[in-house]
mmCIF file of C-alpha atoms and ligand atoms in Angstrom:
data_model
loop_
_atom_site.group_PDB
_atom_site.id
_atom_site.type_symbol
_atom_site.label_atom_id
_atom_site.label_comp_id
_atom_site.label_asym_id
_atom_site.label_seq_id
_atom_site.Cartn_x
_atom_site.Cartn_y
_atom_site.Cartn_z
ATOM 1 C CA MET A 1 0.000 0.000 0.000
ATOM 2 C CA ALA A 2 1.200 3.497 -0.778
ATOM 3 C CA SER A 3 2.539 5.360 2.253
ATOM 4 C CA GLN A 4 0.220 7.816 3.988
ATOM 5 C CA LYS A 5 2.450 10.604 2.806
ATOM 6 C CA MET A 6 2.203 9.596 -0.846
ATOM 7 C CA ILE A 7 -1.579 9.441 -0.483
ATOM 8 C CA VAL A 8 -1.606 12.990 0.881
ATOM 9 C CA MET A 9 0.672 14.248 -1.885
ATOM 10 C CA ASP A 10 -1.709 12.706 -4.409
ATOM 11 C CA VAL A 11 -4.703 14.424 -2.766
ATOM 12 C CA ILE A 12 -2.854 17.737 -2.983
ATOM 13 C CA LYS A 13 -2.176 17.185 -6.669
ATOM 14 C CA LYS A 14 -5.798 16.308 -7.472
ATOM 15 C CA ALA A 15 -7.452 19.045 -5.407
ATOM 16 C CA ASP A 16 -8.402 22.496 -6.656
ATOM 17 C CA VAL A 17 -8.310 23.846 -3.118
ATOM 18 C CA LEU A 18 -7.081 22.358 0.149
ATOM 19 C CA LEU A 19 -8.332 22.584 3.717
ATOM 20 C CA GLU A 20 -5.501 22.373 6.193
ATOM 21 C CA VAL A 21 -7.392 21.272 9.299
ATOM 22 C CA VAL A 22 -5.636 22.263 12.533
ATOM 23 C CA ASP A 23 -6.627 21.787 16.155
ATOM 24 C CA ALA A 24 -7.808 25.204 17.425
ATOM 25 C CA ARG A 25 -6.224 24.448 20.809
ATOM 26 C CA PHE A 26 -2.771 24.119 19.219
ATOM 27 C CA PRO A 27 -2.885 25.827 15.841
ATOM 28 C CA ASP A 28 0.865 26.216 15.611
ATOM 29 C CA ASP A 29 1.695 22.698 16.743
ATOM 30 C CA THR A 30 -0.695 21.199 14.232
ATOM 31 C CA ARG A 31 0.245 23.194 11.160
ATOM 32 C CA ASN A 32 2.323 21.121 8.826
ATOM 33 C CA SER A 33 5.053 23.320 7.403
ATOM 34 C CA GLU A 34 6.204 20.556 5.077
ATOM 35 C CA ILE A 35 2.765 20.397 3.489
ATOM 36 C CA GLU A 36 2.387 24.172 3.362
ATOM 37 C CA ARG A 37 5.676 24.384 1.462
ATOM 38 C CA GLU A 38 4.403 21.799 -1.008
ATOM 39 C CA LEU A 39 1.185 23.788 -1.460
ATOM 40 C CA GLY A 40 3.243 26.891 -2.162
ATOM 41 C CA ARG A 41 5.409 25.014 -4.671
ATOM 42 C CA LEU A 42 2.375 23.698 -6.563
ATOM 43 C CA ASN A 43 0.580 27.027 -6.261
ATOM 44 C CA LYS A 44 -2.485 25.435 -4.665
ATOM 45 C CA PRO A 45 -4.850 27.720 -2.766
ATOM 46 C CA PHE A 46 -5.647 26.584 0.768
ATOM 47 C CA ILE A 47 -7.775 27.519 3.747
ATOM 48 C CA ILE A 48 -6.640 26.995 7.328
ATOM 49 C CA VAL A 49 -9.533 25.477 9.270
ATOM 50 C CA LEU A 50 -9.236 25.922 13.037
ATOM 51 C CA ASN A 51 -11.414 23.011 14.083
ATOM 52 C CA LYS A 52 -12.571 22.086 17.610
ATOM 53 C CA CYS A 53 -13.145 25.783 18.332
ATOM 54 C CA ASP A 54 -15.711 24.724 20.954
ATOM 55 C CA LEU A 55 -12.696 23.888 23.132
ATOM 56 C CA VAL A 56 -11.064 27.346 23.165
ATOM 57 C CA SER A 57 -11.993 30.864 24.199
ATOM 58 C CA LYS A 58 -13.140 33.451 21.703
ATOM 59 C CA GLU A 59 -10.119 35.639 22.509
ATOM 60 C CA SER A 60 -7.498 33.061 21.645
ATOM 61 C CA LEU A 61 -9.417 32.086 18.537
ATOM 62 C CA GLU A 62 -9.444 35.660 17.306
ATOM 63 C CA LYS A 63 -5.740 35.998 18.001
ATOM 64 C CA ALA A 64 -4.922 32.768 16.178
ATOM 65 C CA LYS A 65 -7.177 33.713 13.293
ATOM 66 C CA ASN A 66 -5.541 37.119 12.876
ATOM 67 C CA ARG A 67 -2.104 35.580 12.940
ATOM 68 C CA LEU A 68 -2.880 32.732 10.546
ATOM 69 C CA SER A 69 -4.828 34.947 8.127
ATOM 70 C CA LYS A 70 -1.481 36.362 7.052
ATOM 71 C CA ILE A 71 -0.597 32.912 5.701
ATOM 72 C CA ALA A 72 -3.930 31.839 4.217
ATOM 73 C CA PRO A 73 -7.640 32.515 4.749
ATOM 74 C CA ALA A 74 -8.393 31.174 8.237
ATOM 75 C CA ILE A 75 -11.797 30.061 9.462
ATOM 76 C CA PHE A 76 -12.797 28.663 12.800
ATOM 77 C CA VAL A 77 -15.168 25.765 12.932
ATOM 78 C CA SER A 78 -16.643 23.377 15.431
ATOM 79 C CA SER A 79 -17.636 20.230 13.619
ATOM 80 C CA LYS A 80 -19.112 19.037 16.850
ATOM 81 C CA GLU A 81 -21.437 21.999 17.268
ATOM 82 C CA LYS A 82 -21.853 22.627 13.537
ATOM 83 C CA PHE A 83 -20.433 26.093 13.912
ATOM 84 C CA GLY A 84 -18.747 27.919 11.026
ATOM 85 C CA THR A 85 -19.599 25.317 8.423
ATOM 86 C CA THR A 86 -21.729 27.533 6.187
ATOM 87 C CA MET A 87 -18.974 30.120 6.237
ATOM 88 C CA LEU A 88 -16.502 27.416 5.265
ATOM 89 C CA ARG A 89 -18.664 26.377 2.319
ATOM 90 C CA TYR A 90 -18.728 29.980 1.053
ATOM 91 C CA LYS A 91 -15.000 30.347 1.556
ATOM 92 C CA ILE A 92 -14.305 27.193 -0.471
ATOM 93 C CA LEU A 93 -16.373 28.539 -3.387
ATOM 94 C CA GLU A 94 -14.661 31.920 -3.154
ATOM 95 C CA VAL A 95 -11.099 30.616 -2.928
ATOM 96 C CA ALA A 96 -11.533 27.989 -5.667
ATOM 97 C CA ASP A 97 -13.165 30.493 -8.040
ATOM 98 C CA ILE A 98 -14.322 27.784 -10.459
ATOM 99 C CA GLN A 99 -17.710 28.326 -12.083
ATOM 100 C CA ASP A 100 -18.171 25.662 -14.706
ATOM 101 C CA ARG A 101 -17.416 22.341 -12.998
ATOM 102 C CA ASN A 102 -17.215 20.559 -9.657
ATOM 103 C CA ILE A 103 -14.638 21.757 -7.153
ATOM 104 C CA THR A 104 -12.369 19.112 -5.671
ATOM 105 C CA VAL A 105 -11.500 19.979 -2.081
ATOM 106 C CA GLY A 106 -8.705 18.027 -0.376
ATOM 107 C CA CYS A 107 -8.793 17.773 3.380
ATOM 108 C CA ILE A 108 -5.351 17.401 4.925
ATOM 109 C CA GLY A 109 -3.632 17.860 8.265
ATOM 110 C CA TYR A 110 -2.253 16.200 11.352
ATOM 111 C CA PRO A 111 -3.880 13.008 12.584
ATOM 112 C CA ASN A 112 -6.983 13.429 14.721
ATOM 113 C CA THR A 113 -7.510 17.154 14.076
ATOM 114 C CA GLY A 114 -11.008 16.380 12.816
ATOM 115 C CA LYS A 115 -10.563 16.281 9.035
ATOM 116 C CA SER A 116 -13.317 13.702 8.520
ATOM 117 C CA SER A 117 -15.569 15.503 11.011
ATOM 118 C CA VAL A 118 -15.146 18.821 9.178
ATOM 119 C CA ILE A 119 -16.222 17.133 5.939
ATOM 120 C CA ASN A 120 -19.249 15.615 7.653
ATOM 121 C CA SER A 121 -20.283 18.922 9.149
ATOM 122 C CA VAL A 122 -20.170 20.612 5.746
ATOM 123 C CA VAL A 123 -21.956 17.703 4.079
ATOM 124 C CA GLY A 124 -24.495 17.630 6.892
ATOM 125 C CA ARG A 125 -24.373 13.859 7.251
ATOM 126 C CA GLY A 126 -21.882 11.350 8.593
ATOM 127 C CA LYS A 127 -20.486 10.285 5.238
ATOM 128 C CA ALA A 128 -16.822 10.239 6.238
ATOM 129 C CA PRO A 129 -16.158 7.746 9.044
ATOM 130 C CA THR A 130 -14.571 9.352 12.131
ATOM 131 C CA SER A 131 -13.079 8.065 15.377
ATOM 132 C CA SER A 132 -11.422 9.307 18.538
ATOM 133 C CA ILE A 133 -8.655 6.839 17.676
ATOM 134 C CA SER A 134 -5.996 8.646 15.701
ATOM 135 C CA GLY A 135 -5.002 7.230 12.309
ATOM 136 C CA TYR A 136 -8.549 6.233 11.537
ATOM 137 C CA THR A 137 -8.788 7.344 7.920
ATOM 138 C CA LYS A 138 -6.479 5.104 5.912
ATOM 139 C CA GLY A 139 -6.810 5.680 2.165
ATOM 140 C CA VAL A 140 -8.442 8.491 0.226
ATOM 141 C CA GLN A 141 -12.200 8.785 0.437
ATOM 142 C CA ILE A 142 -14.304 10.726 -2.013
ATOM 143 C CA ILE A 143 -17.351 12.424 -0.531
ATOM 144 C CA ASN A 144 -19.831 14.403 -2.583
ATOM 145 C CA ALA A 145 -21.049 17.372 -0.558
ATOM 146 C CA GLY A 146 -23.495 18.626 -3.191
ATOM 147 C CA SER A 147 -23.513 22.182 -4.605
ATOM 148 C CA ARG A 148 -20.474 21.355 -6.760
ATOM 149 C CA ILE A 149 -18.192 20.475 -3.837
ATOM 150 C CA VAL A 150 -16.472 17.092 -3.803
ATOM 151 C CA PHE A 151 -14.224 16.297 -0.862
ATOM 152 C CA LEU A 152 -11.175 14.088 -0.767
ATOM 153 C CA ASP A 153 -10.617 12.922 2.794
ATOM 154 C CA SER A 154 -7.050 11.891 3.575
ATOM 155 C CA PRO A 155 -5.180 10.120 6.370
ATOM 156 C CA GLY A 156 -3.494 12.398 8.894
ATOM 157 C CA VAL A 157 0.241 12.983 8.547
ATOM 158 C CA PHE A 158 2.783 14.935 10.556
ATOM 159 C CA PRO A 159 6.268 16.030 9.576
ATOM 160 C CA PHE A 160 8.881 13.434 10.385
ATOM 161 C CA ASP A 161 10.772 15.592 12.851
ATOM 162 C CA GLU A 162 7.770 16.115 15.117
ATOM 163 C CA HIS A 163 7.282 12.647 16.506
ATOM 164 C CA ASP A 164 7.503 13.973 19.977
ATOM 165 C CA GLU A 165 5.631 11.789 22.399
ATOM 166 C CA TYR A 166 4.338 14.697 24.504
ATOM 167 C CA ILE A 167 2.896 16.411 21.489
ATOM 168 C CA GLN A 168 1.391 13.138 20.325
ATOM 169 C CA GLY A 169 -0.253 12.693 23.704
ATOM 170 C CA LEU A 170 -1.465 16.275 23.942
ATOM 171 C CA LEU A 171 -2.909 16.195 20.466
ATOM 172 C CA GLY A 172 -4.478 12.785 20.867
ATOM 173 C CA ILE A 173 -2.352 11.375 18.054
ATOM 174 C CA LYS A 174 -1.503 8.485 20.346
ATOM 175 C CA ASP A 175 -3.969 7.276 22.947
ATOM 176 C CA SER A 176 -2.870 6.444 26.463
ATOM 177 C CA THR A 177 -2.343 2.768 25.696
ATOM 178 C CA HIS A 178 0.200 3.560 22.970
ATOM 179 C CA LEU A 179 2.282 6.082 24.894
ATOM 180 C CA LYS A 180 5.582 4.838 26.261
ATOM 181 C CA ASP A 181 5.576 7.411 29.043
ATOM 182 C CA PRO A 182 1.966 8.138 30.088
ATOM 183 C CA ILE A 183 3.121 9.707 33.347
ATOM 184 C CA GLY A 184 5.346 12.196 31.490
ATOM 185 C CA VAL A 185 2.490 13.113 29.175
ATOM 186 C CA ALA A 186 0.005 13.472 32.066
ATOM 187 C CA LEU A 187 2.447 15.803 33.840
ATOM 188 C CA LYS A 188 2.558 18.008 30.734
ATOM 189 C CA ILE A 189 -1.235 18.118 30.617
ATOM 190 C CA ILE A 190 -1.369 19.024 34.318
ATOM 191 C CA GLU A 191 1.198 21.802 33.770
ATOM 192 C CA ARG A 192 -0.873 23.208 30.947
ATOM 193 C CA LEU A 193 -4.005 23.136 33.051
ATOM 194 C CA ILE A 194 -2.345 24.777 36.065
ATOM 195 C CA GLU A 195 -1.274 27.595 33.794
ATOM 196 C CA GLY A 196 -4.552 28.049 31.958
ATOM 197 C CA ASN A 197 -7.414 26.603 33.960
ATOM 198 C CA LYS A 198 -6.422 25.578 37.458
ATOM 199 C CA GLU A 199 -9.943 25.886 38.869
ATOM 200 C CA GLN A 200 -11.273 23.371 36.416
ATOM 201 C CA LEU A 201 -8.499 20.887 37.232
ATOM 202 C CA GLU A 202 -9.401 21.263 40.904
ATOM 203 C CA SER A 203 -13.105 20.867 40.443
ATOM 204 C CA PHE A 204 -12.905 18.056 37.886
ATOM 205 C CA TYR A 205 -10.752 15.888 40.148
ATOM 206 C CA ASN A 206 -11.963 17.312 43.421
ATOM 207 C CA VAL A 207 -8.506 18.364 44.657
ATOM 208 C CA SER A 208 -7.282 21.669 46.005
ATOM 209 C CA ILE A 209 -3.996 22.922 44.627
ATOM 210 C CA ARG A 210 -1.756 25.474 46.314
ATOM 211 C CA ASP A 211 1.842 25.445 45.072
ATOM 212 C CA GLU A 212 2.355 21.723 44.550
ATOM 213 C CA ASN A 213 4.279 20.617 41.453
ATOM 214 C CA SER A 214 2.687 18.567 38.699
ATOM 215 C CA TYR A 215 3.949 15.285 40.121
ATOM 216 C CA ASP A 216 2.383 16.013 43.528
ATOM 217 C CA ILE A 217 -0.855 16.895 41.786
ATOM 218 C CA LEU A 218 -0.809 13.616 39.846
ATOM 219 C CA GLU A 219 -0.486 11.815 43.182
ATOM 220 C CA MET A 220 -3.296 13.876 44.704
ATOM 221 C CA ILE A 221 -5.548 12.936 41.803
ATOM 222 C CA GLY A 222 -4.558 9.255 42.138
ATOM 223 C CA MET A 223 -5.302 9.346 45.842
ATOM 224 C CA GLN A 224 -8.604 11.150 45.389
ATOM 225 C CA SER A 225 -9.673 8.631 42.714
ATOM 226 C CA ASN A 226 -8.650 5.804 45.026
ATOM 227 C CA TYR A 227 -6.171 4.413 42.495
ATOM 228 C CA LEU A 228 -4.039 2.354 44.851
ATOM 229 C CA LYS A 229 -1.736 -0.589 44.312
ATOM 230 C CA LYS A 230 -1.783 -3.676 46.503
ATOM 231 C CA LYS A 231 0.503 -2.229 49.139
ATOM 232 C CA GLY A 232 -1.505 0.957 49.339
ATOM 233 C CA GLU A 233 0.861 3.025 47.183
ATOM 234 C CA ILE A 234 -0.703 5.393 44.680
ATOM 235 C CA ASP A 235 -0.987 3.931 41.185
ATOM 236 C CA GLU A 236 0.412 6.903 39.254
ATOM 237 C CA THR A 237 0.214 5.207 35.880
ATOM 238 C CA ARG A 238 -3.487 4.604 36.315
ATOM 239 C CA ALA A 239 -4.020 8.215 37.368
ATOM 240 C CA ALA A 240 -1.949 9.367 34.369
ATOM 241 C CA VAL A 241 -3.995 7.245 31.960
ATOM 242 C CA LYS A 242 -7.227 8.684 33.381
ATOM 243 C CA ILE A 243 -5.973 12.259 32.934
ATOM 244 C CA ILE A 244 -4.801 11.587 29.362
ATOM 245 C CA ASN A 245 -8.148 9.999 28.480
ATOM 246 C CA ASP A 246 -10.108 12.882 30.023
ATOM 247 C CA TRP A 247 -7.931 15.368 28.138
ATOM 248 C CA GLN A 248 -8.167 13.552 24.816
ATOM 249 C CA LYS A 249 -11.936 13.287 25.104
ATOM 250 C CA GLY A 250 -12.140 17.059 25.594
ATOM 251 C CA TYR A 251 -13.391 16.949 29.199
ATOM 252 C CA LEU A 252 -10.534 19.167 30.374
ATOM 253 C CA LEU A 253 -10.100 22.579 28.816
ATOM 254 C CA ALA A 254 -6.693 24.245 28.655
ATOM 255 C CA GLU A 255 -8.310 27.591 29.412
ATOM 256 C CA GLU A 256 -11.594 29.040 30.596
ATOM 257 C CA LEU A 257 -14.088 29.596 27.811
HETATM 258 N N1 LIG B 301 -14.798 18.865 20.723
HETATM 259 C C1 LIG B 301 -14.676 18.606 19.412
HETATM 260 N N2 LIG B 301 -14.249 17.393 19.012
HETATM 261 C C2 LIG B 301 -14.128 17.169 17.688
HETATM 262 C C3 LIG B 301 -14.436 18.166 16.726
HETATM 263 N N3 LIG B 301 -14.187 17.653 15.496
HETATM 264 C C4 LIG B 301 -13.761 16.382 15.687
HETATM 265 N N4 LIG B 301 -13.727 16.084 17.007
HETATM 266 C C5 LIG B 301 -13.314 14.792 17.595
HETATM 267 O O1 LIG B 301 -11.966 14.553 17.229
HETATM 268 C C6 LIG B 301 -11.759 13.163 16.995
HETATM 269 C C7 LIG B 301 -11.136 12.938 15.641
HETATM 270 O O2 LIG B 301 -12.052 13.267 14.623
HETATM 271 P P1 LIG B 301 -11.868 12.738 13.125
HETATM 272 O O3 LIG B 301 -12.796 13.530 12.273
HETATM 273 O O4 LIG B 301 -11.913 11.266 13.046
HETATM 274 O O5 LIG B 301 -10.362 13.233 12.862
HETATM 275 P P2 LIG B 301 -9.432 12.987 11.594
HETATM 276 O O6 LIG B 301 -8.567 14.192 11.466
HETATM 277 O O7 LIG B 301 -10.247 12.605 10.411
HETATM 278 O O8 LIG B 301 -8.567 11.761 12.131
HETATM 279 P P3 LIG B 301 -7.668 10.709 11.306
HETATM 280 O O9 LIG B 301 -8.478 10.240 10.147
HETATM 281 O O10 LIG B 301 -7.421 9.646 12.312
HETATM 282 O O11 LIG B 301 -6.419 11.446 10.923
HETATM 283 C C8 LIG B 301 -13.129 12.498 17.163
HETATM 284 O O12 LIG B 301 -13.192 11.995 18.488
HETATM 285 C C9 LIG B 301 -14.097 13.642 16.977
HETATM 286 O O13 LIG B 301 -15.314 13.446 17.663
HETATM 287 C C10 LIG B 301 -14.895 19.449 17.184
HETATM 288 O O14 LIG B 301 -15.182 20.385 16.449
HETATM 289 N N5 LIG B 301 -14.985 19.610 18.549
HETATM 290 MG MG1 LIG B 302 -10.204 10.912 9.325
#
């Protein structure tokens, strides 16, 4: 089977316009500079879609949008709440500027950013299969959205030098069972939450945090959840897995909305 990367390159070649779907919580971490360079080389117009905007505040969205608009038209969308999808449809028609035939729209981006979900929200029906498990879309899928728009869904890819386990955990590229160091990843998530939304971390896990470090907080959460090993020690791995799962499911927000 052709590599995921070759599949994506083929989608880019075939498409009239591309949607680079990024995770609105980490727009910079989920932009693929390698792909953007390729788009520039082939002179392909693209739109940056900040998906999962239901998980970030309006202020940070506006900031990200202003910044990214200098690179390409940027639109924020929540596929989950069907927000921004009509706007996206208009933007596709505007950017493609093709009047006399169907417009082929390639959907590309990091794994798990919601590429298939964005397509479904524009189509209005669940035509592109989605999953919380990253790497779900394997080959190319063609989805007719009506009104002259035909989508090509593609598997998620990230640049080869960004295989960082923390990023993969934070972005949900790898689920907790595939991470080599779930505790390390959970500590990063805790640090992010202390910085951006400490109250929520406290209320979600029913702990009260003063100036403890992330490791102490992991233990507090393990204790509070009654995750104990046989000898009564706290099962930190189990606590870490719980935190990663809660984060990846979107139960924990990195900042107040
Ligand atoms: N909160 C929230 N979750 C979303 C949104 N869009 C997608 N998701 C969730 O993100 C996960 C991944 O969605 P997919 O559409 O399968 O993502 P993908 O980019 O196609 O993933 P791959 O095909 O594996 O690369 C699923 O659990 C979706 O429910 C959104 O707008 N908001
Ligand atoms: Mg997919």
